[in-house]
Amino acid sequence: LEERARSCLLRFRHRLEQDIKPPYLMDHMISDGVLTGDEEERIRTQSTRKDQAVALLELLLKKDNYAYISFYNALVREAYDDLANLLYDDLPKMSQNAHKSNSDSNTSYVQTVLSEGGVPQRPVVFVSRPELVNRVREKLYRLQKDPGWVTVFGMAGSGKSVLAAEAVRHQGLIEECFPGGIHWLSIGQLDKPDLLSLDSQSLHRPPNSLDEAKERMRFLMLRRYPRALLILDDIWDSTVLKVFDIHCRILLTTRNRSLADSVSGAKYEVEVESGLDEKKGLEILALYTGTKPIALPEEARSIVRECKGSPLVVSLIGALLREKPNRWGYYLRQLRQKQFKRIRKSSSYDYDALDQAMAASIEVLPDEHRELYKDLTVLEKDIKIPAKVLSVLWDLEPEEVEDILEEFVNKSLLFVDSHNKPYLYYLHDLQLDFLVEQNRTQLEELYSLMFSLDWVSIKAKIMGPAHLINDYVEYGYILDKENSDVRSQFQEFLSLNGHQLEQRPFPDVVQLALSQPRTSEVYRQALLQAQDRTSKG
Ligand code: ADP
């Protein structure tokens, strides 16, 4: 640790020990790879908050400049603005990787403005995404003359917050458009208790009601910060957004594309693609492990591929490897086996594990839609499907299905290929894996679909028998755990009658099924249906 930084820590040690809550801060520091799990554990076992704080500072004094920066960022992210300001002046000047994209971005003027507004520093390991950054800046320039909204949206962990902070790290933009400063507010999910609880130690008393908040905001922005930019990070709820509908300049990050629909004024949007390209992904791993990209082991490439370049996942694994550099194979295997929980989570990011980040997205769906979303496990990797298939699965009107899918897409829970008519929908691999994992307990549903003559008939009609046979092959290993005889009976039925099931008009499946051996489950179900038909006349 640089001398200045150390001296600053020592000078304010007492203040810091009084105020900080170590567990939250340590989450961020772990995700930055500057604190190990063991170290965290040792601090957590201290019995009081104060003891934990003392231990954390003790440890920090033994660490390097990165740890100091990470600690500073953690303070910013946890809204300890006053404390962060104490540390600001002595932040070590790291020549940020090789990526000082241009001299415009890191002048001390820019640093000062951003730090005053509580904008987080770059993550310790950072790669540039120039095209995206420029897209956001271009939209921000449109707020020069008039107030308005820029929405940065994308799926969990795609790098929205990092991107928002990077976009405003630009002297020209600040001077020309936002001379009133850049103010960062971490919003997050409001049902998180610690956001709402009144904390006596915190200097920021949260407003008691949304109306009060809105009044305070209006006053502040008008009187104290005209021509300022407000960055609302991670907004979930449009009622929160409405508080800020006070004719000012706002950049918001969200997973929900349509959030700004409910507010007034000019609106612009930028979509953050979910993954980095391979080169950038490898660069992150190289930076974490202190090697050159070409010197990375072969597993590195597989890790980046496996998570489709998700910045969150690549960084998580990078941070782990920094701690345990010989675990390339191990982490790759875990990623492949979808052991998300064990991929110990960052929480620069407020969730304990990647799967919780994903679960959070799903939990905010209305109950009915959440159940429907979980049904999407029937989708297959890399296969895109039209809304029609889901209208069968869900037994809903096609229009209703379209609305629901649109909601999922807007919330970054589903992707749409709109070059095709009708539109085709698909899940990100990580989302699919997550759903499958989560639904393991709900496998009965899969069995009940795949072992049902009704389903076979419906899906064969829409997607054709080849797809269906493929389902039995693909899910064979799961279905066999339930009943391998029944699985092979269905598969056999399909293979024998494939050509018939391609005919239009579509044949009577019950009739076809009645020609199966009497011992077959397919026959049994057909017989029941036939009897049912007779009894109904
Ligand atoms: P989001 O806001 O989309 O949920 P964040 O911006 O918080 O995602 O990014 C999630 C994590 O991904 C960060 O904590 C960081 O570790 C990593 N990350 C994101 N963008 C970058 C980047 N440009 N370079 C390096 N790491 C990044």
JSON list of N, CA and C and ligand atoms in Angstrom, two decimals, residues 31-32 77 123 125-129 154-164 233-234 253 255 272 276 284 288 310-313 315-316 345-349, ligand 1:
[
{"chain": "A", "resi": 31, "resn": "SER", "atom": "N", "xyz": [-15.49, -9.75, -4.41]},
{"chain": "A", "resi": 31, "resn": "SER", "atom": "CA", "xyz": [-15.75, -9.84, -5.84]},
{"chain": "A", "resi": 31, "resn": "SER", "atom": "C", "xyz": [-14.65, -9.16, -6.62]},
{"chain": "A", "resi": 32, "resn": "ASP", "atom": "N", "xyz": [-13.98, -8.20, -6.03]},
{"chain": "A", "resi": 32, "resn": "ASP", "atom": "CA", "xyz": [-12.84, -7.58, -6.71]},
{"chain": "A", "resi": 32, "resn": "ASP", "atom": "C", "xyz": [-11.58, -8.42, -6.57]},
{"chain": "A", "resi": 77, "resn": "ARG", "atom": "N", "xyz": [-20.39, 2.33, -3.11]},
{"chain": "A", "resi": 77, "resn": "ARG", "atom": "CA", "xyz": [-21.55, 1.52, -3.49]},
{"chain": "A", "resi": 77, "resn": "ARG", "atom": "C", "xyz": [-22.50, 1.30, -2.33]},
{"chain": "A", "resi": 123, "resn": "PRO", "atom": "N", "xyz": [-13.85, -0.89, -12.01]},
{"chain": "A", "resi": 123, "resn": "PRO", "atom": "CA", "xyz": [-13.49, -2.08, -11.23]},
{"chain": "A", "resi": 123, "resn": "PRO", "atom": "C", "xyz": [-11.98, -2.33, -11.33]},
{"chain": "A", "resi": 125, "resn": "VAL", "atom": "N", "xyz": [-10.28, -4.84, -12.10]},
{"chain": "A", "resi": 125, "resn": "VAL", "atom": "CA", "xyz": [-9.99, -5.37, -13.43]},
{"chain": "A", "resi": 125, "resn": "VAL", "atom": "C", "xyz": [-11.05, -4.83, -14.37]},
{"chain": "A", "resi": 126, "resn": "PHE", "atom": "N", "xyz": [-10.58, -4.21, -15.43]},
{"chain": "A", "resi": 126, "resn": "PHE", "atom": "CA", "xyz": [-11.51, -3.51, -16.31]},
{"chain": "A", "resi": 126, "resn": "PHE", "atom": "C", "xyz": [-11.09, -3.69, -17.76]},
{"chain": "A", "resi": 127, "resn": "VAL", "atom": "N", "xyz": [-12.03, -3.99, -18.63]},
{"chain": "A", "resi": 127, "resn": "VAL", "atom": "CA", "xyz": [-11.74, -3.95, -20.06]},
{"chain": "A", "resi": 127, "resn": "VAL", "atom": "C", "xyz": [-12.67, -2.95, -20.73]},
{"chain": "A", "resi": 128, "resn": "SER", "atom": "N", "xyz": [-12.17, -2.31, -21.76]},
{"chain": "A", "resi": 128, "resn": "SER", "atom": "CA", "xyz": [-12.98, -1.27, -22.38]},
{"chain": "A", "resi": 128, "resn": "SER", "atom": "C", "xyz": [-13.97, -1.88, -23.37]},
{"chain": "A", "resi": 129, "resn": "ARG", "atom": "N", "xyz": [-15.11, -1.24, -23.50]},
{"chain": "A", "resi": 129, "resn": "ARG", "atom": "CA", "xyz": [-16.10, -1.64, -24.52]},
{"chain": "A", "resi": 129, "resn": "ARG", "atom": "C", "xyz": [-16.45, -0.37, -25.29]},
{"chain": "A", "resi": 154, "resn": "GLY", "atom": "N", "xyz": [-30.28, -4.41, -19.99]},
{"chain": "A", "resi": 154, "resn": "GLY", "atom": "CA", "xyz": [-29.64, -5.67, -20.37]},
{"chain": "A", "resi": 154, "resn": "GLY", "atom": "C", "xyz": [-29.77, -6.65, -19.23]},
{"chain": "A", "resi": 155, "resn": "MET", "atom": "N", "xyz": [-29.33, -7.89, -19.49]},
{"chain": "A", "resi": 155, "resn": "MET", "atom": "CA", "xyz": [-29.57, -8.91, -18.47]},
{"chain": "A", "resi": 155, "resn": "MET", "atom": "C", "xyz": [-28.62, -8.78, -17.27]},
{"chain": "A", "resi": 156, "resn": "ALA", "atom": "N", "xyz": [-28.92, -9.55, -16.24]},
{"chain": "A", "resi": 156, "resn": "ALA", "atom": "CA", "xyz": [-28.14, -9.52, -15.01]},
{"chain": "A", "resi": 156, "resn": "ALA", "atom": "C", "xyz": [-26.66, -9.72, -15.31]},
{"chain": "A", "resi": 157, "resn": "GLY", "atom": "N", "xyz": [-25.83, -8.84, -14.78]},
{"chain": "A", "resi": 157, "resn": "GLY", "atom": "CA", "xyz": [-24.39, -9.05, -14.91]},
{"chain": "A", "resi": 157, "resn": "GLY", "atom": "C", "xyz": [-23.81, -8.75, -16.27]},
{"chain": "A", "resi": 158, "resn": "SER", "atom": "N", "xyz": [-24.56, -8.05, -17.12]},
{"chain": "A", "resi": 158, "resn": "SER", "atom": "CA", "xyz": [-24.03, -7.77, -18.45]},
{"chain": "A", "resi": 158, "resn": "SER", "atom": "C", "xyz": [-23.08, -6.57, -18.44]},
{"chain": "A", "resi": 159, "resn": "GLY", "atom": "N", "xyz": [-22.99, -5.90, -17.31]},
{"chain": "A", "resi": 159, "resn": "GLY", "atom": "CA", "xyz": [-22.03, -4.78, -17.21]},
{"chain": "A", "resi": 159, "resn": "GLY", "atom": "C", "xyz": [-22.66, -3.41, -17.34]},
{"chain": "A", "resi": 160, "resn": "LYS", "atom": "N", "xyz": [-23.94, -3.29, -17.02]},
{"chain": "A", "resi": 160, "resn": "LYS", "atom": "CA", "xyz": [-24.64, -2.02, -17.18]},
{"chain": "A", "resi": 160, "resn": "LYS", "atom": "C", "xyz": [-24.09, -0.93, -16.26]},
{"chain": "A", "resi": 161, "resn": "SER", "atom": "N", "xyz": [-23.88, -1.27, -15.00]},
{"chain": "A", "resi": 161, "resn": "SER", "atom": "CA", "xyz": [-23.42, -0.24, -14.06]},
{"chain": "A", "resi": 161, "resn": "SER", "atom": "C", "xyz": [-22.01, 0.22, -14.41]},
{"chain": "A", "resi": 162, "resn": "VAL", "atom": "N", "xyz": [-21.16, -0.73, -14.73]},
{"chain": "A", "resi": 162, "resn": "VAL", "atom": "CA", "xyz": [-19.79, -0.39, -15.11]},
{"chain": "A", "resi": 162, "resn": "VAL", "atom": "C", "xyz": [-19.82, 0.52, -16.34]},
{"chain": "A", "resi": 163, "resn": "LEU", "atom": "N", "xyz": [-20.71, 0.18, -17.26]},
{"chain": "A", "resi": 163, "resn": "LEU", "atom": "CA", "xyz": [-20.82, 0.97, -18.49]},
{"chain": "A", "resi": 163, "resn": "LEU", "atom": "C", "xyz": [-21.32, 2.38, -18.21]},
{"chain": "A", "resi": 164, "resn": "ALA", "atom": "N", "xyz": [-22.31, 2.50, -17.35]},
{"chain": "A", "resi": 164, "resn": "ALA", "atom": "CA", "xyz": [-22.86, 3.82, -17.03]},
{"chain": "A", "resi": 164, "resn": "ALA", "atom": "C", "xyz": [-21.78, 4.71, -16.41]},
{"chain": "A", "resi": 233, "resn": "ASP", "atom": "N", "xyz": [-28.95, 3.70, -10.56]},
{"chain": "A", "resi": 233, "resn": "ASP", "atom": "CA", "xyz": [-28.38, 2.41, -10.90]},
{"chain": "A", "resi": 233, "resn": "ASP", "atom": "C", "xyz": [-29.28, 1.28, -10.43]},
{"chain": "A", "resi": 234, "resn": "ASP", "atom": "N", "xyz": [-29.61, 0.42, -11.37]},
{"chain": "A", "resi": 234, "resn": "ASP", "atom": "CA", "xyz": [-30.34, -0.79, -11.05]},
{"chain": "A", "resi": 234, "resn": "ASP", "atom": "C", "xyz": [-31.76, -0.52, -10.53]},
{"chain": "A", "resi": 253, "resn": "THR", "atom": "N", "xyz": [-29.99, 2.47, -15.18]},
{"chain": "A", "resi": 253, "resn": "THR", "atom": "CA", "xyz": [-29.67, 1.12, -15.61]},
{"chain": "A", "resi": 253, "resn": "THR", "atom": "C", "xyz": [-30.73, 0.18, -15.06]},
{"chain": "A", "resi": 255, "resn": "ARG", "atom": "N", "xyz": [-32.89, -3.94, -15.79]},
{"chain": "A", "resi": 255, "resn": "ARG", "atom": "CA", "xyz": [-33.07, -5.13, -16.63]},
{"chain": "A", "resi": 255, "resn": "ARG", "atom": "C", "xyz": [-34.38, -5.01, -17.41]},
{"chain": "A", "resi": 272, "resn": "VAL", "atom": "N", "xyz": [-27.43, -3.29, -23.72]},
{"chain": "A", "resi": 272, "resn": "VAL", "atom": "CA", "xyz": [-26.11, -3.85, -23.45]},
{"chain": "A", "resi": 272, "resn": "VAL", "atom": "C", "xyz": [-26.14, -5.32, -23.80]},
{"chain": "A", "resi": 276, "resn": "LEU", "atom": "N", "xyz": [-19.31, -10.43, -23.51]},
{"chain": "A", "resi": 276, "resn": "LEU", "atom": "CA", "xyz": [-18.13, -9.83, -24.13]},
{"chain": "A", "resi": 276, "resn": "LEU", "atom": "C", "xyz": [-17.66, -10.77, -25.23]},
{"chain": "A", "resi": 284, "resn": "ILE", "atom": "N", "xyz": [-9.91, -10.24, -19.46]},
{"chain": "A", "resi": 284, "resn": "ILE", "atom": "CA", "xyz": [-10.27, -10.16, -18.04]},
{"chain": "A", "resi": 284, "resn": "ILE", "atom": "C", "xyz": [-9.56, -11.25, -17.24]},
{"chain": "A", "resi": 288, "resn": "TYR", "atom": "N", "xyz": [-6.81, -10.70, -14.22]},
{"chain": "A", "resi": 288, "resn": "TYR", "atom": "CA", "xyz": [-6.98, -11.22, -12.86]},
{"chain": "A", "resi": 288, "resn": "TYR", "atom": "C", "xyz": [-5.82, -12.11, -12.46]},
{"chain": "A", "resi": 310, "resn": "SER", "atom": "N", "xyz": [-20.20, -13.70, -20.41]},
{"chain": "A", "resi": 310, "resn": "SER", "atom": "CA", "xyz": [-20.86, -12.87, -19.39]},
{"chain": "A", "resi": 310, "resn": "SER", "atom": "C", "xyz": [-19.81, -12.17, -18.52]},
{"chain": "A", "resi": 311, "resn": "PRO", "atom": "N", "xyz": [-19.82, -10.82, -18.51]},
{"chain": "A", "resi": 311, "resn": "PRO", "atom": "CA", "xyz": [-18.79, -10.11, -17.73]},
{"chain": "A", "resi": 311, "resn": "PRO", "atom": "C", "xyz": [-18.82, -10.52, -16.27]},
{"chain": "A", "resi": 312, "resn": "LEU", "atom": "N", "xyz": [-20.03, -10.69, -15.75]},
{"chain": "A", "resi": 312, "resn": "LEU", "atom": "CA", "xyz": [-20.16, -11.06, -14.34]},
{"chain": "A", "resi": 312, "resn": "LEU", "atom": "C", "xyz": [-19.49, -12.41, -14.07]},
{"chain": "A", "resi": 313, "resn": "VAL", "atom": "N", "xyz": [-19.82, -13.40, -14.88]},
{"chain": "A", "resi": 313, "resn": "VAL", "atom": "CA", "xyz": [-19.30, -14.74, -14.62]},
{"chain": "A", "resi": 313, "resn": "VAL", "atom": "C", "xyz": [-17.79, -14.80, -14.86]},
{"chain": "A", "resi": 315, "resn": "SER", "atom": "N", "xyz": [-15.68, -12.43, -14.57]},
{"chain": "A", "resi": 315, "resn": "SER", "atom": "CA", "xyz": [-14.99, -11.74, -13.48]},
{"chain": "A", "resi": 315, "resn": "SER", "atom": "C", "xyz": [-15.02, -12.55, -12.19]},
{"chain": "A", "resi": 316, "resn": "LEU", "atom": "N", "xyz": [-16.17, -13.18, -11.95]},
{"chain": "A", "resi": 316, "resn": "LEU", "atom": "CA", "xyz": [-16.26, -14.02, -10.75]},
{"chain": "A", "resi": 316, "resn": "LEU", "atom": "C", "xyz": [-15.19, -15.08, -10.76]},
{"chain": "A", "resi": 345, "resn": "LYS", "atom": "N", "xyz": [-19.85, -15.75, -4.91]},
{"chain": "A", "resi": 345, "resn": "LYS", "atom": "CA", "xyz": [-20.32, -14.61, -5.62]},
{"chain": "A", "resi": 345, "resn": "LYS", "atom": "C", "xyz": [-19.73, -13.33, -5.14]},
{"chain": "A", "resi": 346, "resn": "SER", "atom": "N", "xyz": [-19.51, -12.60, -6.09]},
{"chain": "A", "resi": 346, "resn": "SER", "atom": "CA", "xyz": [-19.28, -11.19, -6.07]},
{"chain": "A", "resi": 346, "resn": "SER", "atom": "C", "xyz": [-20.41, -10.58, -5.37]},
{"chain": "A", "resi": 347, "resn": "SER", "atom": "N", "xyz": [-20.20, -9.52, -4.71]},
{"chain": "A", "resi": 347, "resn": "SER", "atom": "CA", "xyz": [-21.42, -8.83, -4.46]},
{"chain": "A", "resi": 347, "resn": "SER", "atom": "C", "xyz": [-21.22, -7.37, -4.66]},
{"chain": "A", "resi": 348, "resn": "SER", "atom": "N", "xyz": [-20.37, -7.04, -5.50]},
{"chain": "A", "resi": 348, "resn": "SER", "atom": "CA", "xyz": [-20.34, -5.65, -5.92]},
{"chain": "A", "resi": 348, "resn": "SER", "atom": "C", "xyz": [-21.69, -5.52, -6.52]},
{"chain": "A", "resi": 349, "resn": "TYR", "atom": "N", "xyz": [-22.34, -6.25, -6.46]},
{"chain": "A", "resi": 349, "resn": "TYR", "atom": "CA", "xyz": [-23.43, -7.02, -6.81]},
{"chain": "A", "resi": 349, "resn": "TYR", "atom": "C", "xyz": [-24.01, -7.52, -5.52]},
{"chain": "B", "resi": 1, "resn": "ADP", "atom": "P1", "xyz": [-25.04, -5.08, -14.25]},
{"chain": "B", "resi": 1, "resn": "ADP", "atom": "O1", "xyz": [-25.15, -3.67, -13.76]},
{"chain": "B", "resi": 1, "resn": "ADP", "atom": "O2", "xyz": [-25.38, -5.23, -15.70]},
{"chain": "B", "resi": 1, "resn": "ADP", "atom": "O3", "xyz": [-25.76, -6.10, -13.43]},
{"chain": "B", "resi": 1, "resn": "ADP", "atom": "P2", "xyz": [-22.30, -4.71, -13.50]},
{"chain": "B", "resi": 1, "resn": "ADP", "atom": "O4", "xyz": [-22.00, -3.48, -14.31]},
{"chain": "B", "resi": 1, "resn": "ADP", "atom": "O5", "xyz": [-22.55, -4.55, -12.05]},
{"chain": "B", "resi": 1, "resn": "ADP", "atom": "O6", "xyz": [-23.52, -5.49, -14.17]},
{"chain": "B", "resi": 1, "resn": "ADP", "atom": "O7", "xyz": [-21.15, -5.76, -13.78]},
{"chain": "B", "resi": 1, "resn": "ADP", "atom": "C1", "xyz": [-21.15, -7.00, -13.13]},
{"chain": "B", "resi": 1, "resn": "ADP", "atom": "C2", "xyz": [-19.73, -7.44, -12.92]},
{"chain": "B", "resi": 1, "resn": "ADP", "atom": "O8", "xyz": [-19.14, -7.74, -14.18]},
{"chain": "B", "resi": 1, "resn": "ADP", "atom": "C3", "xyz": [-18.88, -6.35, -12.31]},
{"chain": "B", "resi": 1, "resn": "ADP", "atom": "O9", "xyz": [-18.86, -6.46, -10.92]},
{"chain": "B", "resi": 1, "resn": "ADP", "atom": "C4", "xyz": [-17.52, -6.61, -12.90]},
{"chain": "B", "resi": 1, "resn": "ADP", "atom": "O10", "xyz": [-16.84, -7.55, -12.11]},
{"chain": "B", "resi": 1, "resn": "ADP", "atom": "C5", "xyz": [-17.81, -7.26, -14.23]},
{"chain": "B", "resi": 1, "resn": "ADP", "atom": "N1", "xyz": [-17.69, -6.29, -15.33]},
{"chain": "B", "resi": 1, "resn": "ADP", "atom": "C6", "xyz": [-18.67, -5.60, -15.93]},
{"chain": "B", "resi": 1, "resn": "ADP", "atom": "N2", "xyz": [-18.19, -4.81, -16.91]},
{"chain": "B", "resi": 1, "resn": "ADP", "atom": "C7", "xyz": [-16.85, -4.99, -16.93]},
{"chain": "B", "resi": 1, "resn": "ADP", "atom": "C8", "xyz": [-15.76, -4.47, -17.72]},
{"chain": "B", "resi": 1, "resn": "ADP", "atom": "N3", "xyz": [-15.97, -3.57, -18.71]},
{"chain": "B", "resi": 1, "resn": "ADP", "atom": "N4", "xyz": [-14.52, -4.92, -17.46]},
{"chain": "B", "resi": 1, "resn": "ADP", "atom": "C9", "xyz": [-14.30, -5.81, -16.49]},
{"chain": "B", "resi": 1, "resn": "ADP", "atom": "N5", "xyz": [-15.26, -6.34, -15.72]},
{"chain": "B", "resi": 1, "resn": "ADP", "atom": "C10", "xyz": [-16.53, -5.95, -15.92]}
]
